[in-house]
Each structure stands twice: as C-alpha cells, then as structure tokens.
Amino acid sequence: MDKDQSIEKWSSMDTITDYLGVSRETVLQWINNRNMPAHKVGRLWKFKISEVDKWIRSGGAAENLSTEEAKDRE
C-alpha cells in the first residue's frame, strides 16, 4: 500500500449523527427499515462515511421511500 493511500476509519454513532444532523433514533430506524450501511461491532454500530454518503445519494434516506422501493434501488 502506498503512503498516499489512506484507509478510511470507522465512524461511531455519535460521529454519524453529527455528520448527518439527525438523531440516534433516526439512524437506528434507517438501519432497520431502509438498509442504511452499518456494521455491528460488539454492541456498537460503526459506519464508513463513504458508504453512508453513497446510500444517501442513491435515495436511501428519502422521506417518501418505502422499504420495497429501497430494495428495488439496490
């Protein structure tokens, strides 16, 4: 691996809620109902901001998106 290449760090729930400007409850609902990219490490949720950005850009966080529509977009 080159020195110029960096590995994206895992972000915590607090970091992702601050980054997105939403509550913890909203993030948990998105994980359960809208397939938000998140990974459980022990009892903690961890996120890659690049994955979350991609999910948002694909419409994953859209208010009027049903669960079935979200699955169709994948």
mmCIF file of N, CA and C in Angstrom:
data_model
loop_
_atom_site.group_PDB
_atom_site.id
_atom_site.type_symbol
_atom_site.label_atom_id
_atom_site.label_comp_id
_atom_site.label_asym_id
_atom_site.label_seq_id
_atom_site.Cartn_x
_atom_site.Cartn_y
_atom_site.Cartn_z
ATOM 1 N N MET A 1 0.848 -1.185 0.000
ATOM 2 C CA MET A 1 0.000 0.000 0.000
ATOM 3 C C MET A 1 0.886 1.239 0.000
ATOM 4 N N ASP A 2 0.576 2.185 -0.872
ATOM 5 C CA ASP A 2 1.336 3.421 -0.951
ATOM 6 C C ASP A 2 1.066 4.316 0.248
ATOM 7 N N LYS A 3 2.009 5.181 0.534
ATOM 8 C CA LYS A 3 1.808 6.148 1.617
ATOM 9 C C LYS A 3 0.654 7.085 1.304
ATOM 10 N N ASP A 4 0.412 7.327 0.005
ATOM 11 C CA ASP A 4 -0.649 8.247 -0.407
ATOM 12 C C ASP A 4 -2.041 7.660 -0.203
ATOM 13 N N GLN A 5 -2.129 6.337 -0.188
ATOM 14 C CA GLN A 5 -3.420 5.700 0.019
ATOM 15 C C GLN A 5 -3.704 5.656 1.514
ATOM 16 N N SER A 6 -4.908 6.078 1.877
ATOM 17 C CA SER A 6 -5.262 6.012 3.282
ATOM 18 C C SER A 6 -6.464 5.097 3.457
ATOM 19 N N ILE A 7 -6.523 4.474 4.594
ATOM 20 C CA ILE A 7 -7.636 3.594 4.920
ATOM 21 C C ILE A 7 -8.676 4.421 5.658
ATOM 22 N N GLU A 8 -9.913 4.323 5.180
ATOM 23 C CA GLU A 8 -10.988 5.072 5.831
ATOM 24 C C GLU A 8 -11.259 4.480 7.203
ATOM 25 N N LYS A 9 -11.301 5.328 8.195
ATOM 26 C CA LYS A 9 -11.562 4.876 9.563
ATOM 27 C C LYS A 9 -13.056 4.623 9.755
ATOM 28 N N TRP A 10 -13.360 3.761 10.696
ATOM 29 C CA TRP A 10 -14.747 3.516 11.089
ATOM 30 C C TRP A 10 -15.213 4.686 11.942
ATOM 31 N N SER A 11 -16.458 5.092 11.737
ATOM 32 C CA SER A 11 -17.045 6.198 12.497
ATOM 33 C C SER A 11 -18.061 5.658 13.491
ATOM 34 N N SER A 12 -18.184 6.337 14.607
ATOM 35 C CA SER A 12 -19.115 5.934 15.668
ATOM 36 C C SER A 12 -20.517 6.475 15.390
ATOM 37 N N MET A 13 -21.461 6.027 16.180
ATOM 38 C CA MET A 13 -22.835 6.518 16.091
ATOM 39 C C MET A 13 -22.866 8.029 16.334
ATOM 40 N N ASP A 14 -22.137 8.507 17.343
ATOM 41 C CA ASP A 14 -22.108 9.945 17.625
ATOM 42 C C ASP A 14 -21.584 10.736 16.436
ATOM 43 N N THR A 15 -20.535 10.228 15.813
ATOM 44 C CA THR A 15 -19.952 10.909 14.656
ATOM 45 C C THR A 15 -20.934 10.966 13.504
ATOM 46 N N ILE A 16 -21.613 9.854 13.232
ATOM 47 C CA ILE A 16 -22.530 9.807 12.087
ATOM 48 C C ILE A 16 -23.773 10.657 12.339
ATOM 49 N N THR A 17 -24.268 10.700 13.569
ATOM 50 C CA THR A 17 -25.431 11.553 13.843
ATOM 51 C C THR A 17 -25.057 13.024 13.698
ATOM 52 N N ASP A 18 -23.866 13.406 14.145
ATOM 53 C CA ASP A 18 -23.401 14.785 13.964
ATOM 54 C C ASP A 18 -23.204 15.097 12.483
ATOM 55 N N TYR A 19 -22.598 14.178 11.760
ATOM 56 C CA TYR A 19 -22.325 14.356 10.340
ATOM 57 C C TYR A 19 -23.615 14.558 9.547
ATOM 58 N N LEU A 20 -24.644 13.760 9.861
ATOM 59 C CA LEU A 20 -25.912 13.818 9.134
ATOM 60 C C LEU A 20 -26.900 14.817 9.722
ATOM 61 N N GLY A 21 -26.674 15.227 10.966
ATOM 62 C CA GLY A 21 -27.593 16.164 11.613
ATOM 63 C C GLY A 21 -28.926 15.546 11.966
ATOM 64 N N VAL A 22 -28.905 14.260 12.330
ATOM 65 C CA VAL A 22 -30.125 13.549 12.715
ATOM 66 C C VAL A 22 -29.909 12.883 14.070
ATOM 67 N N SER A 23 -30.990 12.383 14.641
ATOM 68 C CA SER A 23 -30.904 11.748 15.952
ATOM 69 C C SER A 23 -30.449 10.293 15.853
ATOM 70 N N ARG A 24 -30.042 9.756 16.978
ATOM 71 C CA ARG A 24 -29.655 8.344 17.074
ATOM 72 C C ARG A 24 -30.823 7.448 16.671
ATOM 73 N N GLU A 25 -32.025 7.829 17.107
ATOM 74 C CA GLU A 25 -33.214 7.043 16.795
ATOM 75 C C GLU A 25 -33.464 6.990 15.287
ATOM 76 N N THR A 26 -33.244 8.111 14.602
ATOM 77 C CA THR A 26 -33.418 8.144 13.151
ATOM 78 C C THR A 26 -32.434 7.197 12.476
ATOM 79 N N VAL A 27 -31.177 7.229 12.896
ATOM 80 C CA VAL A 27 -30.171 6.342 12.313
ATOM 81 C C VAL A 27 -30.556 4.881 12.549
ATOM 82 N N LEU A 28 -30.991 4.540 13.757
ATOM 83 C CA LEU A 28 -31.395 3.162 14.048
ATOM 84 C C LEU A 28 -32.578 2.736 13.184
ATOM 85 N N GLN A 29 -33.525 3.635 12.954
ATOM 86 C CA GLN A 29 -34.662 3.322 12.083
ATOM 87 C C GLN A 29 -34.196 3.098 10.651
ATOM 88 N N TRP A 30 -33.262 3.940 10.180
ATOM 89 C CA TRP A 30 -32.727 3.776 8.827
ATOM 90 C C TRP A 30 -31.998 2.444 8.689
ATOM 91 N N ILE A 31 -31.265 2.050 9.717
ATOM 92 C CA ILE A 31 -30.560 0.764 9.670
ATOM 93 C C ILE A 31 -31.573 -0.373 9.557
ATOM 94 N N ASN A 32 -32.611 -0.334 10.388
ATOM 95 C CA ASN A 32 -33.601 -1.419 10.431
ATOM 96 C C ASN A 32 -34.571 -1.417 9.259
ATOM 97 N N ASN A 33 -34.974 -0.235 8.786
ATOM 98 C CA ASN A 33 -36.044 -0.155 7.795
ATOM 99 C C ASN A 33 -35.598 0.199 6.388
ATOM 100 N N ARG A 34 -34.421 0.794 6.246
ATOM 101 C CA ARG A 34 -34.015 1.296 4.928
ATOM 102 C C ARG A 34 -32.623 0.827 4.508
ATOM 103 N N ASN A 35 -32.124 -0.175 5.186
ATOM 104 C CA ASN A 35 -30.842 -0.784 4.810
ATOM 105 C C ASN A 35 -29.670 0.192 4.785
ATOM 106 N N MET A 36 -29.650 1.100 5.746
ATOM 107 C CA MET A 36 -28.508 2.012 5.855
ATOM 108 C C MET A 36 -27.256 1.176 6.115
ATOM 109 N N PRO A 37 -26.160 1.452 5.410
ATOM 110 C CA PRO A 37 -24.936 0.668 5.615
ATOM 111 C C PRO A 37 -24.333 0.921 6.992
ATOM 112 N N ALA A 38 -24.325 -0.104 7.800
ATOM 113 C CA ALA A 38 -23.793 -0.029 9.162
ATOM 114 C C ALA A 38 -23.320 -1.416 9.561
ATOM 115 N N HIS A 39 -22.381 -1.458 10.469
ATOM 116 C CA HIS A 39 -21.804 -2.732 10.894
ATOM 117 C C HIS A 39 -21.773 -2.772 12.410
ATOM 118 N N LYS A 40 -22.241 -3.869 12.965
ATOM 119 C CA LYS A 40 -22.266 -4.033 14.412
ATOM 120 C C LYS A 40 -20.932 -4.634 14.852
ATOM 121 N N VAL A 41 -20.272 -3.955 15.765
ATOM 122 C CA VAL A 41 -19.008 -4.425 16.327
ATOM 123 C C VAL A 41 -19.248 -4.545 17.830
ATOM 124 N N GLY A 42 -19.461 -5.776 18.276
ATOM 125 C CA GLY A 42 -19.873 -5.957 19.667
ATOM 126 C C GLY A 42 -21.249 -5.346 19.848
ATOM 127 N N ARG A 43 -21.355 -4.404 20.767
ATOM 128 C CA ARG A 43 -22.628 -3.714 20.984
ATOM 129 C C ARG A 43 -22.673 -2.354 20.303
ATOM 130 N N LEU A 44 -21.632 -2.023 19.562
ATOM 131 C CA LEU A 44 -21.534 -0.701 18.943
ATOM 132 C C LEU A 44 -21.820 -0.752 17.448
ATOM 133 N N TRP A 45 -22.472 0.273 16.930
ATOM 134 C CA TRP A 45 -22.659 0.433 15.495
ATOM 135 C C TRP A 45 -21.499 1.248 14.963
ATOM 136 N N LYS A 46 -20.952 0.812 13.831
ATOM 137 C CA LYS A 46 -19.857 1.518 13.170
ATOM 138 C C LYS A 46 -20.232 1.774 11.722
ATOM 139 N N PHE A 47 -19.703 2.856 11.173
ATOM 140 C CA PHE A 47 -20.075 3.318 9.841
ATOM 141 C C PHE A 47 -18.851 3.753 9.062
ATOM 142 N N LYS A 48 -18.910 3.592 7.744
ATOM 143 C CA LYS A 48 -17.941 4.183 6.830
ATOM 144 C C LYS A 48 -18.681 5.351 6.182
ATOM 145 N N ILE A 49 -18.165 6.554 6.367
ATOM 146 C CA ILE A 49 -18.853 7.736 5.860
ATOM 147 C C ILE A 49 -19.038 7.657 4.347
ATOM 148 N N SER A 50 -18.073 7.096 3.636
ATOM 149 C CA SER A 50 -18.214 6.975 2.179
ATOM 150 C C SER A 50 -19.405 6.084 1.812
ATOM 151 N N GLU A 51 -19.637 5.007 2.574
ATOM 152 C CA GLU A 51 -20.783 4.120 2.320
ATOM 153 C C GLU A 51 -22.099 4.836 2.613
ATOM 154 N N VAL A 52 -22.122 5.602 3.700
ATOM 155 C CA VAL A 52 -23.331 6.338 4.075
ATOM 156 C C VAL A 52 -23.634 7.408 3.021
ATOM 157 N N ASP A 53 -22.607 8.124 2.563
ATOM 158 C CA ASP A 53 -22.797 9.129 1.512
ATOM 159 C C ASP A 53 -23.396 8.502 0.254
ATOM 160 N N LYS A 54 -22.868 7.367 -0.157
ATOM 161 C CA LYS A 54 -23.363 6.671 -1.347
ATOM 162 C C LYS A 54 -24.824 6.266 -1.155
ATOM 163 N N TRP A 55 -25.144 5.751 0.035
ATOM 164 C CA TRP A 55 -26.515 5.340 0.352
ATOM 165 C C TRP A 55 -27.469 6.531 0.273
ATOM 166 N N ILE A 56 -27.042 7.673 0.818
ATOM 167 C CA ILE A 56 -27.888 8.878 0.789
ATOM 168 C C ILE A 56 -28.087 9.342 -0.651
ATOM 169 N N ARG A 57 -27.007 9.386 -1.425
ATOM 170 C CA ARG A 57 -27.105 9.838 -2.819
ATOM 171 C C ARG A 57 -28.001 8.932 -3.664
ATOM 172 N N SER A 58 -28.088 7.657 -3.296
ATOM 173 C CA SER A 58 -28.943 6.730 -4.043
ATOM 174 C C SER A 58 -30.409 6.833 -3.626
ATOM 175 N N GLY A 59 -30.703 7.702 -2.648
ATOM 176 C CA GLY A 59 -32.083 7.911 -2.223
ATOM 177 C C GLY A 59 -32.485 7.106 -1.004
ATOM 178 N N GLY A 60 -31.549 6.460 -0.348
ATOM 179 C CA GLY A 60 -31.864 5.626 0.803
ATOM 180 C C GLY A 60 -32.512 6.347 1.964
ATOM 181 N N ALA A 61 -32.220 7.632 2.119
ATOM 182 C CA ALA A 61 -32.769 8.385 3.245
ATOM 183 C C ALA A 61 -33.982 9.215 2.855
ATOM 184 N N ALA A 62 -34.453 9.073 1.616
ATOM 185 C CA ALA A 62 -35.592 9.862 1.156
ATOM 186 C C ALA A 62 -36.817 9.585 2.019
ATOM 187 N N GLU A 63 -37.515 10.654 2.412
ATOM 188 C CA GLU A 63 -38.656 10.525 3.328
ATOM 189 C C GLU A 63 -39.791 9.702 2.754
ATOM 190 N N ASN A 64 -40.033 9.825 1.467
ATOM 191 C CA ASN A 64 -41.191 9.147 0.875
ATOM 192 C C ASN A 64 -40.850 7.796 0.267
ATOM 193 N N LEU A 65 -39.683 7.269 0.561
ATOM 194 C CA LEU A 65 -39.246 5.995 0.001
ATOM 195 C C LEU A 65 -39.737 4.841 0.867
ATOM 196 N N SER A 66 -40.488 3.948 0.274
ATOM 197 C CA SER A 66 -40.953 2.780 1.014
ATOM 198 C C SER A 66 -39.833 1.750 1.094
ATOM 199 N N THR A 67 -39.965 0.792 1.983
ATOM 200 C CA THR A 67 -38.967 -0.258 2.130
ATOM 201 C C THR A 67 -38.826 -1.052 0.836
ATOM 202 N N GLU A 68 -39.922 -1.332 0.166
ATOM 203 C CA GLU A 68 -39.873 -2.083 -1.088
ATOM 204 C C GLU A 68 -39.148 -1.287 -2.166
ATOM 205 N N GLU A 69 -39.396 0.024 -2.233
ATOM 206 C CA GLU A 69 -38.702 0.859 -3.226
ATOM 207 C C GLU A 69 -37.211 0.893 -2.937
ATOM 208 N N ALA A 70 -36.853 0.936 -1.672
ATOM 209 C CA ALA A 70 -35.443 0.956 -1.292
ATOM 210 C C ALA A 70 -34.754 -0.328 -1.747
ATOM 211 N N LYS A 71 -35.422 -1.462 -1.592
ATOM 212 C CA LYS A 71 -34.847 -2.737 -2.025
ATOM 213 C C LYS A 71 -34.697 -2.785 -3.542
ATOM 214 N N ASP A 72 -35.654 -2.179 -4.256
ATOM 215 C CA ASP A 72 -35.596 -2.157 -5.710
ATOM 216 C C ASP A 72 -34.421 -1.341 -6.224
ATOM 217 N N ARG A 73 -33.975 -0.353 -5.467
ATOM 218 C CA ARG A 73 -32.865 0.511 -5.881
ATOM 219 C C ARG A 73 -31.519 -0.159 -5.744
ATOM 220 N N GLU A 74 -31.434 -1.231 -4.982
ATOM 221 C CA GLU A 74 -30.143 -1.885 -4.738
ATOM 222 C C GLU A 74 -29.625 -2.602 -5.935
#
